[in-house]
């Protein structure tokens, strides 16, 4: 993330916390943890009017100095490869490859589907077939302002690291070069849809996802629209999204072994 705030730890560091007084901490709390700087989402079986009244009663006396929060600039798009290697002398290592990409709204569902298929292929080949990995997969995360983070990661024995990296890069390139068989597309997207719907079952998860949608300015039920978009995305759509956004030659690579 370069110098972007995403590069800083939410919990801070020893150096950043050293010397902070209780007065400074209290002042930060008053300025940061306040109604106009927060999103509260509630999910439950009671009527919405009752829930809203309960929330208003609970927070009626919460003082707020006002003022909108300072907007954060989008995370920088990854344009050139960077490689970081750390030697810790352990028998097991971790490999991560990824990038921040700016995704057009119409491409989001197809990219989500493509990354799910990529993750499934990595697990089937590197873990189940070759036995290289104790953990492996690919994922896609929303950041902000149409930015998304795509990551492929793997934990394996240190001596397998080079072979593992080569295999991951090859799988990523294949996503853009070859059409996804219809049977595979249907199976993987159906499984991803099932997992997503399962995550929505608990009320606390629905409240969490609603808060994220509000924070990102997404539609009221953007999750369902995304799932429907994934199921509607054709093999051609998946290949086009992979070709545009899954470009490992520009990715950042981190190796710890």
Short mmCIF file of C-alpha atoms in Angstrom, two decimals:
data_model
loop_
_atom_site.label_atom_id
_atom_site.label_comp_id
_atom_site.label_asym_id
_atom_site.label_seq_id
_atom_site.Cartn_x
_atom_site.Cartn_y
_atom_site.Cartn_z
CA UNK A 1 0.00 0.00 0.00
CA UNK A 2 2.98 2.35 -0.08
CA UNK A 3 2.37 5.38 2.15
CA UNK A 4 -1.43 4.91 2.14
CA UNK A 5 -3.14 4.56 5.57
CA UNK A 6 -3.86 0.90 4.71
CA UNK A 7 -0.14 0.27 5.19
CA UNK A 8 -0.36 1.18 8.87
CA UNK A 9 -1.42 -1.27 11.55
CA UNK A 10 -4.84 -0.58 13.05
CA UNK A 11 -3.40 -1.47 16.45
CA UNK A 12 -0.43 0.87 16.06
CA UNK A 13 3.17 0.07 16.88
CA UNK A 14 5.30 0.32 19.97
CA UNK A 15 6.84 3.51 18.62
CA UNK A 16 3.51 5.13 17.74
CA UNK A 17 2.04 4.36 21.17
CA UNK A 18 5.08 5.31 23.21
CA UNK A 19 4.51 8.48 25.19
CA UNK A 20 0.75 8.77 24.51
CA UNK A 21 -0.91 10.28 27.58
CA UNK A 22 -4.33 9.38 28.96
CA UNK A 23 -5.50 12.89 28.05
CA UNK A 24 -4.47 12.42 24.42
CA UNK A 25 -6.21 9.04 24.31
CA UNK A 26 -9.41 10.57 25.70
CA UNK A 27 -9.29 13.41 23.18
CA UNK A 28 -8.83 10.94 20.33
CA UNK A 29 -11.76 8.88 21.54
CA UNK A 30 -14.04 11.92 21.65
CA UNK A 31 -13.06 12.97 18.13
CA UNK A 32 -13.02 9.52 16.53
CA UNK A 33 -15.65 7.38 18.29
CA UNK A 34 -18.70 9.54 17.72
CA UNK A 35 -22.04 9.11 15.94
CA UNK A 36 -21.23 11.16 12.85
CA UNK A 37 -18.08 9.12 12.31
CA UNK A 38 -19.70 5.70 12.67
CA UNK A 39 -22.19 3.33 11.06
CA UNK A 40 -24.51 1.30 13.29
CA UNK A 41 -26.29 -1.63 11.63
CA UNK A 42 -28.91 -3.77 13.36
CA UNK A 43 -30.45 -7.06 12.27
CA UNK A 44 -33.23 -8.85 14.09
CA UNK A 45 -36.77 -10.20 13.98
CA UNK A 46 -38.42 -7.13 15.54
CA UNK A 47 -40.06 -4.53 13.24
CA UNK A 48 -37.64 -1.91 11.93
CA UNK A 49 -39.52 0.91 13.70
CA UNK A 50 -39.03 -0.79 17.07
CA UNK A 51 -35.34 -1.39 16.42
CA UNK A 52 -34.84 2.23 15.39
CA UNK A 53 -36.61 3.50 18.50
CA UNK A 54 -34.43 1.29 20.72
CA UNK A 55 -31.27 2.56 19.05
CA UNK A 56 -32.36 6.18 19.39
CA UNK A 57 -33.13 5.68 23.09
CA UNK A 58 -29.81 3.95 23.75
CA UNK A 59 -27.71 6.65 22.12
CA UNK A 60 -29.83 9.74 22.76
CA UNK A 61 -27.34 11.30 25.17
CA UNK A 62 -24.20 10.55 23.16
CA UNK A 63 -22.58 13.93 22.58
CA UNK A 64 -21.20 14.54 19.10
CA UNK A 65 -18.99 17.51 18.22
CA UNK A 66 -20.21 17.13 14.62
CA UNK A 67 -18.30 17.38 11.41
CA UNK A 68 -18.01 14.78 8.71
CA UNK A 69 -15.07 12.36 8.83
CA UNK A 70 -12.07 13.16 6.66
CA UNK A 71 -12.33 11.11 3.46
CA UNK A 72 -9.50 8.71 2.68
CA UNK A 73 -7.94 8.60 -0.77
CA UNK A 74 -8.20 5.32 -2.70
CA UNK A 75 -5.41 2.80 -2.24
CA UNK A 76 -2.78 3.04 -5.00
CA UNK A 77 -3.22 0.59 -7.88
CA UNK A 78 -0.35 -1.88 -8.25
CA UNK A 79 1.37 -1.02 -11.53
CA UNK A 80 4.79 -2.66 -11.24
CA UNK A 81 6.13 -5.82 -9.61
CA UNK A 82 7.80 -5.66 -6.21
CA UNK A 83 9.47 -8.58 -4.48
CA UNK A 84 10.14 -8.95 -0.76
CA UNK A 85 11.92 -11.97 0.71
CA UNK A 86 12.45 -12.56 4.42
CA UNK A 87 14.58 -15.40 5.74
CA UNK A 88 13.66 -16.59 9.23
CA UNK A 89 15.19 -20.04 9.00
CA UNK A 90 12.00 -22.01 9.60
CA UNK A 91 11.09 -25.36 7.98
CA UNK A 92 7.74 -23.97 6.83
CA UNK A 93 7.32 -20.86 4.70
CA UNK A 94 4.59 -18.60 3.37
CA UNK A 95 4.20 -17.20 -0.12
CA UNK A 96 1.81 -14.38 -1.03
CA UNK A 97 1.24 -12.79 -4.43
CA UNK A 98 -1.23 -10.00 -4.99
CA UNK A 99 -2.16 -6.59 -6.25
CA UNK A 100 -4.53 -3.68 -5.76
CA UNK A 101 -6.67 -3.34 -8.89
CA UNK A 102 -9.29 -0.83 -9.96
CA UNK A 103 -12.32 -2.83 -11.08
CA UNK A 104 -15.09 -1.50 -13.30
CA UNK A 105 -18.56 -2.07 -11.74
CA UNK A 106 -19.67 -4.31 -14.61
CA UNK A 107 -16.62 -6.57 -14.13
CA UNK A 108 -16.93 -7.19 -10.41
CA UNK A 109 -19.15 -10.27 -10.47
CA UNK A 110 -17.12 -11.97 -13.19
CA UNK A 111 -13.89 -11.25 -11.34
CA UNK A 112 -15.31 -12.66 -8.10
CA UNK A 113 -16.27 -15.82 -9.99
CA UNK A 114 -12.85 -16.08 -11.68
CA UNK A 115 -11.01 -15.77 -8.37
CA UNK A 116 -13.22 -18.44 -6.79
CA UNK A 117 -12.37 -20.80 -9.63
CA UNK A 118 -8.68 -19.93 -9.31
CA UNK A 119 -8.78 -20.70 -5.59
CA UNK A 120 -10.47 -24.03 -6.21
CA UNK A 121 -7.87 -24.97 -8.83
CA UNK A 122 -4.96 -24.06 -6.57
CA UNK A 123 -6.32 -26.25 -3.79
CA UNK A 124 -7.06 -29.18 -6.11
CA UNK A 125 -3.64 -29.12 -7.76
CA UNK A 126 -1.11 -27.88 -5.22
CA UNK A 127 -2.62 -29.39 -2.08
CA UNK A 128 -4.63 -32.44 -3.15
CA UNK A 129 -2.68 -33.58 -6.24
CA UNK A 130 0.92 -32.47 -5.63
CA UNK A 131 0.85 -32.40 -1.84
CA UNK A 132 2.87 -29.17 -1.75
CA UNK A 133 0.65 -27.06 0.45
CA UNK A 134 -0.74 -27.21 3.95
CA UNK A 135 -2.80 -24.12 3.11
CA UNK A 136 -3.45 -22.54 -0.28
CA UNK A 137 -6.06 -20.38 -1.97
CA UNK A 138 -6.95 -17.14 -3.68
CA UNK A 139 -9.21 -14.34 -2.53
CA UNK A 140 -10.66 -10.99 -3.51
CA UNK A 141 -11.43 -8.17 -1.06
CA UNK A 142 -13.20 -4.83 -1.45
CA UNK A 143 -11.10 -1.84 -0.45
CA UNK A 144 -12.61 1.52 -1.40
CA UNK A 145 -13.49 3.59 -4.48
CA UNK A 146 -13.66 0.62 -6.88
CA UNK A 147 -10.32 -0.69 -5.61
CA UNK A 148 -10.05 -4.39 -4.83
CA UNK A 149 -7.24 -6.53 -3.43
CA UNK A 150 -6.57 -9.85 -5.13
CA UNK A 151 -4.25 -12.28 -3.34
CA UNK A 152 -3.03 -15.83 -3.94
CA UNK A 153 -1.28 -17.36 -0.94
CA UNK A 154 0.25 -20.62 0.10
CA UNK A 155 1.97 -22.16 3.09
CA UNK A 156 4.44 -24.92 2.33
CA UNK A 157 7.85 -26.34 3.18
CA UNK A 158 10.64 -23.85 2.55
CA UNK A 159 12.28 -26.07 -0.07
CA UNK A 160 9.04 -26.13 -2.11
CA UNK A 161 8.70 -22.36 -2.31
CA UNK A 162 10.14 -21.87 -5.80
CA UNK A 163 8.06 -24.70 -7.28
CA UNK A 164 4.95 -23.41 -5.53
CA UNK A 165 5.38 -19.87 -6.81
CA UNK A 166 5.88 -21.08 -10.37
CA UNK A 167 2.75 -23.23 -10.16
CA UNK A 168 0.60 -20.39 -8.78
CA UNK A 169 1.73 -18.02 -11.51
CA UNK A 170 0.96 -20.63 -14.15
CA UNK A 171 -2.56 -21.17 -12.81
CA UNK A 172 -3.21 -17.42 -12.78
CA UNK A 173 -2.05 -17.04 -16.37
CA UNK A 174 -4.21 -19.97 -17.46
CA UNK A 175 -7.31 -18.15 -16.18
CA UNK A 176 -6.72 -15.44 -18.79
CA UNK A 177 -5.57 -17.74 -21.58
CA UNK A 178 -8.10 -20.58 -21.50
CA UNK A 179 -11.87 -20.81 -21.39
CA UNK A 180 -13.32 -22.19 -18.15
CA UNK A 181 -15.21 -25.44 -18.81
CA UNK A 182 -18.94 -24.98 -18.21
CA UNK A 183 -19.13 -27.85 -15.70
CA UNK A 184 -16.35 -26.31 -13.61
CA UNK A 185 -17.85 -22.83 -13.82
CA UNK A 186 -21.25 -24.07 -12.67
CA UNK A 187 -19.87 -26.24 -9.86
CA UNK A 188 -17.46 -23.70 -8.34
CA UNK A 189 -19.87 -20.76 -8.54
CA UNK A 190 -22.67 -22.84 -7.00
CA UNK A 191 -20.36 -23.79 -4.12
CA UNK A 192 -19.27 -20.16 -3.64
CA UNK A 193 -22.90 -19.05 -3.66
CA UNK A 194 -23.79 -21.64 -1.04
CA UNK A 195 -20.96 -20.51 1.24
CA UNK A 196 -21.96 -16.87 0.85
CA UNK A 197 -25.61 -17.59 1.67
CA UNK A 198 -24.54 -19.64 4.68
CA UNK A 199 -22.54 -16.69 5.99
CA UNK A 200 -25.70 -14.57 5.78
CA UNK A 201 -27.72 -16.87 8.08
CA UNK A 202 -26.70 -15.40 11.50
CA UNK A 203 -28.15 -11.99 12.30
CA UNK A 204 -24.75 -10.70 13.43
CA UNK A 205 -23.29 -11.50 9.99
CA UNK A 206 -26.18 -9.78 8.21
CA UNK A 207 -25.66 -6.68 10.35
CA UNK A 208 -21.93 -6.75 9.63
CA UNK A 209 -22.44 -7.08 5.86
CA UNK A 210 -25.08 -4.32 5.87
CA UNK A 211 -22.63 -2.01 7.64
CA UNK A 212 -19.94 -2.73 5.07
CA UNK A 213 -22.35 -2.01 2.21
CA UNK A 214 -23.32 1.31 3.76
CA UNK A 215 -19.67 2.21 4.33
CA UNK A 216 -18.82 1.49 0.70
CA UNK A 217 -21.94 3.17 -0.69
CA UNK A 218 -23.10 -0.13 -2.21
CA UNK A 219 -26.74 -0.94 -3.06
CA UNK A 220 -29.05 -2.01 -0.27
CA UNK A 221 -28.66 -5.70 -1.04
CA UNK A 222 -25.45 -5.65 -3.04
CA UNK A 223 -24.47 -9.12 -1.78
CA UNK A 224 -27.45 -10.77 -3.44
CA UNK A 225 -26.85 -8.83 -6.64
CA UNK A 226 -23.22 -9.99 -6.61
CA UNK A 227 -24.27 -13.63 -6.20
CA UNK A 228 -26.75 -13.33 -9.05
CA UNK A 229 -24.08 -11.66 -11.18
CA UNK A 230 -21.63 -14.48 -10.50
CA UNK A 231 -24.15 -17.09 -11.57
CA UNK A 232 -24.92 -15.12 -14.73
CA UNK A 233 -21.27 -14.56 -15.68
CA UNK A 234 -20.31 -16.65 -18.71
CA UNK A 235 -17.02 -18.39 -19.33
CA UNK A 236 -16.20 -15.58 -21.74
CA UNK A 237 -16.89 -12.98 -19.03
CA UNK A 238 -14.62 -14.82 -16.59
CA UNK A 239 -11.78 -15.02 -19.08
CA UNK A 240 -12.10 -11.30 -19.93
CA UNK A 241 -12.05 -10.33 -16.24
CA UNK A 242 -9.02 -12.54 -15.58
CA UNK A 243 -7.20 -11.06 -18.55
CA UNK A 244 -7.85 -7.51 -17.33
CA UNK A 245 -7.20 -7.90 -13.60
CA UNK A 246 -5.24 -11.09 -12.91
CA UNK A 247 -1.84 -10.10 -14.25
CA UNK A 248 0.81 -11.79 -12.08
CA UNK A 249 3.70 -10.12 -13.91
CA UNK A 250 2.66 -6.87 -12.17
CA UNK A 251 1.94 -8.35 -8.77
CA UNK A 252 3.73 -7.87 -5.48
CA UNK A 253 5.39 -11.03 -4.19
CA UNK A 254 6.22 -11.72 -0.55
CA UNK A 255 8.19 -14.79 0.50
CA UNK A 256 8.89 -15.72 4.11
CA UNK A 257 10.92 -18.87 4.77
#
